[in-house]
Coordinates of C-alpha atoms and ligand atoms in Angstrom, one line a residue:
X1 CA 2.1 -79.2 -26.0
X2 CA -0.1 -77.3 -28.7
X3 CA 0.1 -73.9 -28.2
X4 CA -3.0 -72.1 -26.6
X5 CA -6.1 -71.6 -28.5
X6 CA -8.2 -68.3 -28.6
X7 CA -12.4 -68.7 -28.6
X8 CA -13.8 -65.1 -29.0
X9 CA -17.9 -64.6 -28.5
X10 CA -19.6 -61.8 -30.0
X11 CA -23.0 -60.6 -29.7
X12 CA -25.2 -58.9 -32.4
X13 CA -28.8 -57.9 -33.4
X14 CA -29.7 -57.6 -29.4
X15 CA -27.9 -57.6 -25.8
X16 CA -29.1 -60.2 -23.5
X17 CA -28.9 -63.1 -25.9
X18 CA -27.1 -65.4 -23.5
X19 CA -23.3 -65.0 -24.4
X20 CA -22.1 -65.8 -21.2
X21 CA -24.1 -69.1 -21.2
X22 CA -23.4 -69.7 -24.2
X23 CA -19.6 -69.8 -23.9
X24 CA -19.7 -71.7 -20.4
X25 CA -21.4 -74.4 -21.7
X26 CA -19.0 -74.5 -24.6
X27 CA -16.4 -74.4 -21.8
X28 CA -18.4 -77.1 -19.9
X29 CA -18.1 -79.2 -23.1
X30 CA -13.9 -78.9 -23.8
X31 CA -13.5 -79.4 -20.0
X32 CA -15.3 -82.6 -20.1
X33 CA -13.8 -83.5 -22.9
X34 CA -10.3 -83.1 -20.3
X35 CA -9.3 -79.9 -21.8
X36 CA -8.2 -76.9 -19.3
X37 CA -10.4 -74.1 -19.8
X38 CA -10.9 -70.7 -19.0
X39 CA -13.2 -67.9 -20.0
X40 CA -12.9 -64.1 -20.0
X41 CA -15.0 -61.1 -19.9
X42 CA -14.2 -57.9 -22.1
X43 CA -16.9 -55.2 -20.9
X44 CA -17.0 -51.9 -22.8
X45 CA -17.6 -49.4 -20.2
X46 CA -15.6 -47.4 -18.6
X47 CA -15.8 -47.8 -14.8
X48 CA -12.8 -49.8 -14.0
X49 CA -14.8 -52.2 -12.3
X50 CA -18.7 -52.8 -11.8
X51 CA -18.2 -52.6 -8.0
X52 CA -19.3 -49.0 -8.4
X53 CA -22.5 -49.7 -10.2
X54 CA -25.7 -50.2 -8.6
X55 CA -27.3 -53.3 -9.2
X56 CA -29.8 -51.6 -11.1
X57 CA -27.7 -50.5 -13.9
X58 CA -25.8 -54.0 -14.3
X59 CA -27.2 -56.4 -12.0
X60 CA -24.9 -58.1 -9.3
X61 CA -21.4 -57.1 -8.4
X62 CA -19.6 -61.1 -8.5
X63 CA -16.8 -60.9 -6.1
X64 CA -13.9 -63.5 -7.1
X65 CA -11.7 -65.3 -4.5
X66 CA -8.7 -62.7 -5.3
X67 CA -11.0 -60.3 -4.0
X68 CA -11.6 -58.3 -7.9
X69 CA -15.7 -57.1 -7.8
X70 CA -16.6 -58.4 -11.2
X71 CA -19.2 -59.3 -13.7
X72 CA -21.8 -61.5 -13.3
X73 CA -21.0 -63.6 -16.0
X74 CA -18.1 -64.9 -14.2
X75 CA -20.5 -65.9 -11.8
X76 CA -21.6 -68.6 -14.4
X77 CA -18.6 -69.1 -15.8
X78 CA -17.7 -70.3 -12.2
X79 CA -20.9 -72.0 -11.4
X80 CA -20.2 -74.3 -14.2
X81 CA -16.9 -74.9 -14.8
X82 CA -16.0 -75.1 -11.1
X83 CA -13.3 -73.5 -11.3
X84 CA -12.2 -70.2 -9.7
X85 CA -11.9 -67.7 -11.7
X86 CA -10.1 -63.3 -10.9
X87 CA -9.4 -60.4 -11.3
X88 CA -7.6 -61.4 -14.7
X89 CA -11.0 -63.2 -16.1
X90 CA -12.7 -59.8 -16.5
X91 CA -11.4 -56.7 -18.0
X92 CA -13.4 -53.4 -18.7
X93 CA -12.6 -50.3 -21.0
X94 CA -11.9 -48.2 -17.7
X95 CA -9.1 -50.6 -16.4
X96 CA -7.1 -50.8 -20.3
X97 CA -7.1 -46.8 -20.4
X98 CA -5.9 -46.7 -16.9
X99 CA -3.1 -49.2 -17.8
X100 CA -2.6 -47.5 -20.9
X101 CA -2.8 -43.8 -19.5
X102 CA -0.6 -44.9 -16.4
X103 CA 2.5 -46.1 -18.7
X104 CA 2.2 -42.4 -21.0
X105 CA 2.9 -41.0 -16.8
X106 CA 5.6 -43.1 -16.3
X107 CA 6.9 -42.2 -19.6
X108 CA 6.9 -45.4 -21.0
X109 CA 6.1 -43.8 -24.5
X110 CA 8.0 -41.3 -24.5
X111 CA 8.3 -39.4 -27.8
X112 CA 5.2 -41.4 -28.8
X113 CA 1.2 -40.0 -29.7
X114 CA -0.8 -42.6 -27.7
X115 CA -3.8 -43.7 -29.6
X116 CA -6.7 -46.1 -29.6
X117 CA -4.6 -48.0 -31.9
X118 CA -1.8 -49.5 -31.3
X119 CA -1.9 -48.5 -27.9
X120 CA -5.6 -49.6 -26.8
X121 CA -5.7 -52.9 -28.6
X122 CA -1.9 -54.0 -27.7
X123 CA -3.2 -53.5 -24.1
X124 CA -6.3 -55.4 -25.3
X125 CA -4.4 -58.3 -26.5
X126 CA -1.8 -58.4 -23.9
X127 CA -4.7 -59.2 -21.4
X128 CA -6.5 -61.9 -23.7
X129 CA -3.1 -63.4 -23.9
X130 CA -2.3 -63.1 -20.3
X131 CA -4.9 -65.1 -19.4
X132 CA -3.4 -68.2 -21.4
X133 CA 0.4 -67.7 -20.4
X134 CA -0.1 -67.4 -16.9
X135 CA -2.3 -70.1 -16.3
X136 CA -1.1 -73.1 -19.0
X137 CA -4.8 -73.3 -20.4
X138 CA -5.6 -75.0 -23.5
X139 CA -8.5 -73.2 -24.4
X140 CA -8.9 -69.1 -23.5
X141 CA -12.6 -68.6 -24.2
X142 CA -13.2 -64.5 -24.3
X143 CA -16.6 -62.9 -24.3
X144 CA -16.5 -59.5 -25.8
X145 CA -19.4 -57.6 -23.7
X146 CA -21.7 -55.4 -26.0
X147 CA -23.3 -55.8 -29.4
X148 CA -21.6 -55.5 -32.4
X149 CA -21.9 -52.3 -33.8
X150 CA -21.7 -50.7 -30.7
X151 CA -19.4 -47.5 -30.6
X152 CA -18.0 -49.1 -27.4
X153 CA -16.9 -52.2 -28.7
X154 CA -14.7 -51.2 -32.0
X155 CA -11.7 -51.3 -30.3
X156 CA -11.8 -55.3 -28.7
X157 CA -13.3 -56.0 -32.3
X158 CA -10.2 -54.6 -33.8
X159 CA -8.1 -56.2 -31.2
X160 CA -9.8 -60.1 -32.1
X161 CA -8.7 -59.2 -35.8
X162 CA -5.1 -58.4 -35.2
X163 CA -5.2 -61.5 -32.8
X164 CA -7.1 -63.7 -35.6
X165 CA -4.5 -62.5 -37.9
X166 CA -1.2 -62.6 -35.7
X167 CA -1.9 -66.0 -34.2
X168 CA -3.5 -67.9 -37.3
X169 CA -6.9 -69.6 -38.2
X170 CA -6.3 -73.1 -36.4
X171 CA -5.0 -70.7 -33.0
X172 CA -8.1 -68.5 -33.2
X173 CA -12.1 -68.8 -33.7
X174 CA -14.8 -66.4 -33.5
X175 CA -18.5 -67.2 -32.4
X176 CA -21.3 -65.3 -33.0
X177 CA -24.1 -65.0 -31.4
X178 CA -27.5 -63.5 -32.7
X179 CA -31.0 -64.3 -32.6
X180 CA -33.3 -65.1 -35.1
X181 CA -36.8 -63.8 -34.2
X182 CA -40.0 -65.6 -35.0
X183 CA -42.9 -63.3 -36.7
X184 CA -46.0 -64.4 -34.9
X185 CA -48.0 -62.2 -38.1
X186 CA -46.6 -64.7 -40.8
X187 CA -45.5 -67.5 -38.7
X188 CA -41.8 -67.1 -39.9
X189 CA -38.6 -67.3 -38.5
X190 CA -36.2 -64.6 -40.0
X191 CA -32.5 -64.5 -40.8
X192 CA -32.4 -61.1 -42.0
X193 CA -31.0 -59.6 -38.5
X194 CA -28.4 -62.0 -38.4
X195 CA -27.2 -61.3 -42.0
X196 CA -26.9 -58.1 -40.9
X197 CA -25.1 -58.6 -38.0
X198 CA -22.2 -60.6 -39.7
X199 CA -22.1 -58.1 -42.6
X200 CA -21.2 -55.5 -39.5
X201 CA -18.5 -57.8 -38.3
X202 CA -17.5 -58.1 -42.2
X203 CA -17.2 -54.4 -42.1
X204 CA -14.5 -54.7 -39.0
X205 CA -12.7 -57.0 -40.6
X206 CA -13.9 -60.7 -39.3
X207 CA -15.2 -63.3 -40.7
X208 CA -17.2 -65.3 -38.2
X209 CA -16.3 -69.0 -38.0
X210 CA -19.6 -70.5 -36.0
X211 CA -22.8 -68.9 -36.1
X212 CA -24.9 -69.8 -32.6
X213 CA -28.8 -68.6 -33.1
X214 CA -30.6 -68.2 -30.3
X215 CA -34.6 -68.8 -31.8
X216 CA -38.1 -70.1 -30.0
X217 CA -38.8 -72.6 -32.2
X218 CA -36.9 -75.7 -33.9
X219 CA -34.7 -74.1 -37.1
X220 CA -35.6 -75.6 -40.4
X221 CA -32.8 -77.5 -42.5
X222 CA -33.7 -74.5 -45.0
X223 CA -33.0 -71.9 -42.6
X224 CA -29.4 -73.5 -41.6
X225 CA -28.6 -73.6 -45.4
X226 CA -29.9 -69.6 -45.7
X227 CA -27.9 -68.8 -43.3
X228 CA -24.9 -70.6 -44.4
X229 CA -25.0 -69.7 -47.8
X230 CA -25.2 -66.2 -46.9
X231 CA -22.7 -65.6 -43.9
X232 CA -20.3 -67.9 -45.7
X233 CA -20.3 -70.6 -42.9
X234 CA -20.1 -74.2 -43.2
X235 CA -23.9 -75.8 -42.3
X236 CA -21.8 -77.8 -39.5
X237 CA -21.5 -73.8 -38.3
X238 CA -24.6 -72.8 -37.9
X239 CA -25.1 -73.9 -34.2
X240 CA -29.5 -73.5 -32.9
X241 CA -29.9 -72.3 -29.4
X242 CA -33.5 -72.8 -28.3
X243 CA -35.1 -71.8 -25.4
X244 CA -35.0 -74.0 -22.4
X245 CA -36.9 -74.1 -19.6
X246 CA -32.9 -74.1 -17.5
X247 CA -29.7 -72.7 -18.2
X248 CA -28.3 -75.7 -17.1
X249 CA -29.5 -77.5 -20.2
X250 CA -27.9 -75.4 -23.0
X251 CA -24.1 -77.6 -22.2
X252 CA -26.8 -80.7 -22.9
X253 CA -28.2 -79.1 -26.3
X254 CA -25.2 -77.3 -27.8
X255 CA -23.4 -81.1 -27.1
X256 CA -26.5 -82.5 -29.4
X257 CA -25.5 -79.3 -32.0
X258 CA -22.6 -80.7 -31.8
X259 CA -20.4 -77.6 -31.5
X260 CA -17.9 -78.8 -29.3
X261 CA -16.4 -80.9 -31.8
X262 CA -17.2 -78.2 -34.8
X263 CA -15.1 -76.1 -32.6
X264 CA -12.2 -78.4 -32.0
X265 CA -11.9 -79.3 -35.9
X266 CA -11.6 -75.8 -36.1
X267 CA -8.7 -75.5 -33.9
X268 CA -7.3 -78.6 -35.3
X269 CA -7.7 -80.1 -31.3
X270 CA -8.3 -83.7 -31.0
X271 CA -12.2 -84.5 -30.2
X272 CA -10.2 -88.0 -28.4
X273 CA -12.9 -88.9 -25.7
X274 CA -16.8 -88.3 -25.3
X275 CA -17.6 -85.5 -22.8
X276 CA -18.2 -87.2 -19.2
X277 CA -21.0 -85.4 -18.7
X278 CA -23.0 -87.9 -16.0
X279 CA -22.7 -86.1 -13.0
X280 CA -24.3 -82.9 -15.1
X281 CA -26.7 -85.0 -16.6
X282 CA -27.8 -85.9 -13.5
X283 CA -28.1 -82.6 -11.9
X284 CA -30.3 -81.6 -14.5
X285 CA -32.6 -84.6 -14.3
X286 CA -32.9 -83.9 -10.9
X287 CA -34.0 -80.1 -11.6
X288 CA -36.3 -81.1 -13.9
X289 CA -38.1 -84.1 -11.8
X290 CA -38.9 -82.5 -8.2
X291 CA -40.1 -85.0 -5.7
X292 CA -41.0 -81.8 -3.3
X293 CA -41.5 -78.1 -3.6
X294 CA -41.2 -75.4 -1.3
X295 CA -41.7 -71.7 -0.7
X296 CA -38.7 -69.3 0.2
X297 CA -39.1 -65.3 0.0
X298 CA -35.7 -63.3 -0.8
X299 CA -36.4 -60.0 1.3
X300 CA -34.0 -57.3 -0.7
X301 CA -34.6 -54.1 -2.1
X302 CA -33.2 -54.7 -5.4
X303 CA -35.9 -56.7 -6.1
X304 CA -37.3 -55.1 -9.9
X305 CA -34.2 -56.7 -11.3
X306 CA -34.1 -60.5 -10.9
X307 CA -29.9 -60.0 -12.5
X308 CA -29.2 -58.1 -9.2
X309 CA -29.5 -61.4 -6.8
X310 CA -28.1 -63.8 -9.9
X311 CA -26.0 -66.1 -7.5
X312 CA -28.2 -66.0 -4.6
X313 CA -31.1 -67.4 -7.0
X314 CA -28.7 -70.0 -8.7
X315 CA -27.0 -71.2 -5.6
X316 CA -30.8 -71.7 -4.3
X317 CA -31.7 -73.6 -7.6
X318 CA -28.7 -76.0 -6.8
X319 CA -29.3 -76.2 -3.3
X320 CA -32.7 -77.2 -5.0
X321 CA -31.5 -79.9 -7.0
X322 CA -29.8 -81.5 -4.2
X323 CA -33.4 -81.6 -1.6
X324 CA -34.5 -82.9 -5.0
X325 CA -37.1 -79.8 -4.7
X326 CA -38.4 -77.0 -6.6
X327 CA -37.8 -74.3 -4.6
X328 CA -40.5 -71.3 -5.7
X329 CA -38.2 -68.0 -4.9
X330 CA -40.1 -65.7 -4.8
X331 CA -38.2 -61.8 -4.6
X332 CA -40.2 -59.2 -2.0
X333 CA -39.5 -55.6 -2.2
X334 CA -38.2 -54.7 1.4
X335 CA -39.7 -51.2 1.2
X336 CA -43.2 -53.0 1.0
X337 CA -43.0 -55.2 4.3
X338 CA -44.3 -53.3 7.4
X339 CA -45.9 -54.3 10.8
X340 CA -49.5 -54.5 9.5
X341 CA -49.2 -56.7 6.2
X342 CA -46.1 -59.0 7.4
X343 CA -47.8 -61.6 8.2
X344 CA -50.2 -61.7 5.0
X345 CA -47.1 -61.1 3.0
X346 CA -44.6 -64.1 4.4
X347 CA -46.9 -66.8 6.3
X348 CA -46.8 -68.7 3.4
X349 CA -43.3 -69.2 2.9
X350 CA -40.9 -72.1 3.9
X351 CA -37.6 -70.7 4.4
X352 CA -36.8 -66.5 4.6
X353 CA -33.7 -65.2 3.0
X354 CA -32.9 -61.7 4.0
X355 CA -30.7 -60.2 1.1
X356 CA -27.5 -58.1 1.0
X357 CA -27.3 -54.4 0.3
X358 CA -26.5 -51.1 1.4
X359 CA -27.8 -47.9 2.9
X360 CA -31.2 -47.5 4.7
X361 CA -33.6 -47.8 2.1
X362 CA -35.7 -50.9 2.6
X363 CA -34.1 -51.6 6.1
X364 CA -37.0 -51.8 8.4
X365 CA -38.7 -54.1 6.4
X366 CA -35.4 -56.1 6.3
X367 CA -35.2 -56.3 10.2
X368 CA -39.1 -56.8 10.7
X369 CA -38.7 -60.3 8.3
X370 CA -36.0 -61.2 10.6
X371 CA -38.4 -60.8 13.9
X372 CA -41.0 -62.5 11.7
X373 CA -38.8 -65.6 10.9
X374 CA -37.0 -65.8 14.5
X375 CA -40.4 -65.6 16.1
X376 CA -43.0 -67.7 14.0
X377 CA -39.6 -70.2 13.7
X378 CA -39.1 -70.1 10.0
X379 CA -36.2 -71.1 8.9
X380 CA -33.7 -68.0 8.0
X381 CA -30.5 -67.1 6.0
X382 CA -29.2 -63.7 6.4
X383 CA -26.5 -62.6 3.5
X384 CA -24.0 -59.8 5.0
X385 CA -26.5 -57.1 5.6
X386 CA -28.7 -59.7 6.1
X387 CA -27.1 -61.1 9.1
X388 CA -26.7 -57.8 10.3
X389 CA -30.2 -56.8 10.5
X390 CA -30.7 -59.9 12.2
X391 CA -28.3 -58.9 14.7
X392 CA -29.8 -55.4 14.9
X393 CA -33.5 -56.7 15.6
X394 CA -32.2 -58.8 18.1
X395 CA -30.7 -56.3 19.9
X396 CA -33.8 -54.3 19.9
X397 CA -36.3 -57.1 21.1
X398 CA -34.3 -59.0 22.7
X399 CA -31.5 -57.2 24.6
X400 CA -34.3 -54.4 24.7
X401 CA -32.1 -51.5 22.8
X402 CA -34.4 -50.1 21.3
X403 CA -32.5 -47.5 19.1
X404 CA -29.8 -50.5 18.1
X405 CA -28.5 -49.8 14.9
X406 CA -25.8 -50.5 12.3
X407 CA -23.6 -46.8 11.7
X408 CA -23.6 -47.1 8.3
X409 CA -27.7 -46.5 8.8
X410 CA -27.5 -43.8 11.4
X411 CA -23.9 -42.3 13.4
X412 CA -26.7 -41.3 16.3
X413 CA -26.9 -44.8 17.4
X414 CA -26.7 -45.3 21.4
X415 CA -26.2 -48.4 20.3
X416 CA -24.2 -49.3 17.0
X417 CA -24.5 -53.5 17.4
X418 CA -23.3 -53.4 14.0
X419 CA -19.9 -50.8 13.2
X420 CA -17.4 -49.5 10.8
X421 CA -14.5 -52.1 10.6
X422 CA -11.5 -50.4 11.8
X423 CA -9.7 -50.8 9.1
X424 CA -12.5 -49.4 6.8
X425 CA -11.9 -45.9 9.0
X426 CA -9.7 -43.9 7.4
X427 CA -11.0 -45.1 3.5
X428 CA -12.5 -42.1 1.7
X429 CA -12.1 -43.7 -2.0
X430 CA -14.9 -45.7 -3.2
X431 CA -13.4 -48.2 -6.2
X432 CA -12.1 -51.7 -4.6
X433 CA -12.0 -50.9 -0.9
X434 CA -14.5 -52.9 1.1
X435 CA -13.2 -55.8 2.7
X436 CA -12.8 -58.0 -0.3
X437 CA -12.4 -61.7 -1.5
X438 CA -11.5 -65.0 0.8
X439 CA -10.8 -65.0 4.1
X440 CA -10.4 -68.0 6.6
X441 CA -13.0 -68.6 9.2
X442 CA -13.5 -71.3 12.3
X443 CA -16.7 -72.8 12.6
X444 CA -17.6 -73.7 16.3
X445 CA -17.8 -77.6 16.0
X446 CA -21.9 -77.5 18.1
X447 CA -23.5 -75.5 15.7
X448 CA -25.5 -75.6 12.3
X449 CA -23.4 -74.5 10.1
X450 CA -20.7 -77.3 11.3
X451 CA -23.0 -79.9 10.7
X452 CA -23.3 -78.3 7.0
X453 CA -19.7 -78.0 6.1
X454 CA -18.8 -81.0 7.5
X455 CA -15.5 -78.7 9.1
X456 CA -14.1 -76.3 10.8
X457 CA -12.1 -74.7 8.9
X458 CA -13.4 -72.5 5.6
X459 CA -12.8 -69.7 3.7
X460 CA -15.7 -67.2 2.5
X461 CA -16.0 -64.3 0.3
X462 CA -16.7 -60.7 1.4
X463 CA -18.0 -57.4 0.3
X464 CA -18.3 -55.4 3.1
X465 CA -17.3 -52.3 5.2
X466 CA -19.2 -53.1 8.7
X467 CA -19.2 -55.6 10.9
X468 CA -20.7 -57.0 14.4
X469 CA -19.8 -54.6 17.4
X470 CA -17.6 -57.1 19.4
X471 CA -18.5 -55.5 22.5
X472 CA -21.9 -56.9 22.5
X473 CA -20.8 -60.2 21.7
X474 CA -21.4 -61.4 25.9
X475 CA -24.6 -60.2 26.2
X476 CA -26.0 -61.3 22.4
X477 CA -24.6 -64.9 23.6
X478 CA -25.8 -64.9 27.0
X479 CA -29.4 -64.5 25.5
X480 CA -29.2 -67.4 22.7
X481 CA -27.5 -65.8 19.7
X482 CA -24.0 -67.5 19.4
X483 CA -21.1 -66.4 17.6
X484 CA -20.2 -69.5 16.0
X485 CA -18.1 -68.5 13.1
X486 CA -15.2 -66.4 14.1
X487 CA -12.2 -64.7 11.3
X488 CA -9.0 -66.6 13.4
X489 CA -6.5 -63.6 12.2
X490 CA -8.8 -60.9 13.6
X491 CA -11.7 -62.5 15.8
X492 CA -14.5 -60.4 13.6
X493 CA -17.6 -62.3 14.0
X494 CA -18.5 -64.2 10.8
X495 CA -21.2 -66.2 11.0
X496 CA -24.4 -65.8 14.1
X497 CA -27.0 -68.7 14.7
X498 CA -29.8 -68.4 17.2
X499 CA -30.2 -71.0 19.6
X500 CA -34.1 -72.8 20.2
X501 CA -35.0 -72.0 16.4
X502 CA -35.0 -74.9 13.8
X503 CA -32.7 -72.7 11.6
X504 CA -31.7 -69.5 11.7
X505 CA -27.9 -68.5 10.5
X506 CA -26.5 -65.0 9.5
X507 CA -23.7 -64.9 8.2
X508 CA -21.1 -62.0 7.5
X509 CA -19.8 -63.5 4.1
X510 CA -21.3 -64.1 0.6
X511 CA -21.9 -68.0 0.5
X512 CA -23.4 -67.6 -2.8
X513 CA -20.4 -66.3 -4.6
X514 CA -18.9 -70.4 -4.0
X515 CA -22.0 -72.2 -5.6
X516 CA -21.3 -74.1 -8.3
X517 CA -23.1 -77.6 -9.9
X518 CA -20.5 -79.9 -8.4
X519 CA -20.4 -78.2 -5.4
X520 CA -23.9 -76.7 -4.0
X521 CA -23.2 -74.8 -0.8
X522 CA -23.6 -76.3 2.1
X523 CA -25.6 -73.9 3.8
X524 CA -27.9 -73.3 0.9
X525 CA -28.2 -77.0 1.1
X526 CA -29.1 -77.1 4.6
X527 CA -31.5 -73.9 4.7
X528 CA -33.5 -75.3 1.6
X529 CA -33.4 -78.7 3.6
X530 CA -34.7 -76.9 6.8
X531 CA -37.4 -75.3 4.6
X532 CA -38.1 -78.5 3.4
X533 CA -38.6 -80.1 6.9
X534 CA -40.9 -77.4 8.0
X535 CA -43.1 -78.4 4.9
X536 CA -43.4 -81.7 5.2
X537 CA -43.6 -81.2 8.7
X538 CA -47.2 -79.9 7.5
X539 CA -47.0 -75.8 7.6
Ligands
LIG601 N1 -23.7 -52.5 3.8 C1 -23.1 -53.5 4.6 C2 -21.6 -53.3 4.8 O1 -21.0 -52.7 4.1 C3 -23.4 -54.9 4.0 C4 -22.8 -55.2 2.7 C5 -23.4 -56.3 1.9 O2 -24.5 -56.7 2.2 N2 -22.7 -56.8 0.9 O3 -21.1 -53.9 5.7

């Protein structure tokens, strides 16, 4: 068996380029070629993890099955590969100084100055390489958050030239990433920026093997040979990256660029069978050739940033795919629905997702979509907080408590439907301590959600402290709302459906966090499908 190979992404001229889709569908491509594959995220900062971060600053928190809060890129590189990925697949400044600066406690050092290097960087390349020990993959693909040139990201550049170095050219590759930007004023496209940006990584040291540029329009055989010539690349190298109208496309046109098989000539891998690509192929014809299209609102309050709801919107998209149906999602600000423009804002819509979050902001508008969709009977997902507003407005209009809350809203409540999980009590820290990752749940065989999975026994992921106040649980199902998704270890109520309603499921868990290509979610599946029926039903 070869030894493992090392791909390192790199980013330069601008964030936001598209590394992390760029190295899936690189990873798509070995994998369906029959390599094992993994990818990696380096991120510069220096929170340990982005569970701390609000949305806004970084967009959505991606929780793994292992229970790590992660970033969203491993969302893709999951929804691609479909493969799960952890805690181990994404690594940020904070957690390598807390490695580092827990051995100098323990005295592992001892006698020694601890510095950024050797210390920082061995820690750096002890976790790229973990990755590929532990595991038995081919192919380690790392993406190295940040642009080049950023302060941040010296040391990880450092640590990919000792690693470059130590492990050899046919053991190691670096692709870069950068855009070359089209001048509207003299109808050009420029390669100056991306000079630039190599001669940066020149500075630190590396030599860039393959060159990926991101552009608008079709590069010229000129520009390849510019760019070649003057980054020292082979033209073979010099991989374009158009836009395109679906991320799910890029594995189809970087396998046209050919860089799969630049990239295993590199590593001296055999390029033995095509990709078997049909089943992806297919997926994307299907996107891109809707028979039907609906309407579905995502009620949340995080709404300004379409990043913050990334797996919610791509798990819809493949749930899409599947009803062979555009689905228009359409993201409402929570804080903007109230009693007298509800009905102007959401009669128009299909299907009504209510999104995850926390604290108050945005909540009423949260519970008063759920009273919309439960009573105008439009189909209704409710994610985590979600489900628990629709278990709140139930309680209020149906059960008649009117002051029913959830405690993490107000303490006051007479009536706290939705509580702090007991083991959640005596948690003060805020880094990694919400109920986390997989759990196993039992699906109650006469329900919805059974006839979506097909079973009865799943697992989910969480991210969450509260949960539904068991003590309500007769009266909630003595007045239609069943309990039909229950954790067997602790009996905490996972997943609510409403009975008399075409569709209308809440659950406690984050279905969109198990989305992938080859394996849609079920209950995406069957909500979009629901939405569907209510269309061609004739809404
Ligand atoms: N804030 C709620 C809780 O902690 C819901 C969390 C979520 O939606 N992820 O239980």
């Amino acid at each position: 068996m070869s030894p493992t190979k090392f791909i390192f992404v790199t980013g330069g001229v601008t964030s936001s380029l598209g590394k992390g889709i760029i190295s899936s569908s690189l990873a798509k491509l070995l994998q369906a070629r029959g390599y094992r594959v993994t990818i990696q995220k380096l991120d510069p900062y220096i929170n340990v993890d982005p569970g701390t971060l609000n949305p806004y600053e970084h967009g959505e928190c991606y929780v793994t099955e292992d229970g790590a809060e992660t970033d969203l890129d491993l969302g893709h590189y999951e929804r691609f590969l479909n493969v799960p990925t952890s805690q181990a697949n994404n690594v940020t400044t904070g957690r390598i100084y807390q490695s580092v600066i827990n051995k100098e406690r323990r005295g592992d050092y001892l006698g020694k100055t601890v510095q950024v290097i050797p210390h920082i960087t061995d820690e750096i390349k002890r976790r790229i390489k973990l990755l590929g020990q532990k595991h038995k993959f081919d192919v380690v693909i790392t993406e190295i958050g940040g642009t080049v040139g950023d302060i941040e990201s010296l040391p990880y550049i450092e640590a990919v030239r000792q690693l470059k170095w130590e492990l050899g050219v046919s053991n190691t590759l670096v692709i870069h990433l950068t855009l070359v930007p089209f001048l509207a004023a003299s109808g050009e496209l420029k390669t100056k920026p991306t000079q630039h940006s190599v001669k940066a990584l020149l500075e630190n040291g590396i030599q860039p093997d393959v060159l990926v540029l991101r552009t608008e329009k079709t590069l010229s055989e000129d520009i390849r040979q510019k760019v070649a010539l003057f980054c020292n690349v082979n033209i073979d190298s010099v991989i374009e990256s158009i836009d395109v109208s679906t991320i799910y496309e890029v594995p189809l046109r970087m396998r046209r660029e050919k860089l799969d098989i630049t990239v295993l000539k590199k590593l001296r891998l055999r390029a033995n069978q095509e990709p078997q690509l049909e089943r992806w192929e297919a997926f994307v014809n299907r996107l891109k050739n809707p028979k039907h299209r609906v309407k579905i609102a995502l009620v949340g309050k995080y709404v300004e940033l379409k990043d913050s709801y990334m797996s919610i919107m791509e798990s819809v998209v493949h749930a899409g795919a599947v009803n062979e149906c555009e689905v228009q999602l359409d993201r409402i600000h929570s804080e903007d629905v109230n009693e007298g423009n509800i009905r102007s804002l959401l009669h128009s819509y299909h299907g009504l997702l209510v999104a995850p979050g926390f604290g108050h902001r945005g909540i009423e508008g949260k519970i008063l979509t759920v009273q919309y969709a439960r009573e105008e009977k439009i189909p209704f997902l409710g994610i985590c907080l979600g489900m628990q507003c629709a278990v709140i407005e139930f309680a209020r209009n149906v059960l008649g408590y009117k002051d029913a809350h959830s405690t993490e809203m107000t303490r006051k409540t007479r009536h706290p439907v939705i509580d702090l999980m007991e083991e959640q009590k005596g948690v003060t820290e805020k880094g990694g301590t919400m109920r986390l990752g997989s759990y196993p749940c039992v699906v109650k065989g006469k329900s919805l959600v059974y006839k979506a999975y097909g079973m009865k026994e799943i697992s989910e992921r969480h991210r969450h402290r509260y949960e539904f106040n068991d003590k309500y649980l007769e009266e909630f199902e003595q007045a239609g709302m069943k309990a039909v998704g229950i954790n067997p270890d602790n009996d905490l109520v996972e997943i609510m459906e409403l009975n008399g309603h075409p569709w209308f499921v809440g659950v406690q868990f984050h279905p969109e966090y198990r989305s992938t290509v080859e394996n849609p979610h079920p209950l995406f599946v069957h909500f979009v499908k629901a939405a569907l029926d209510l269309e061609l039903g004739g809404k």
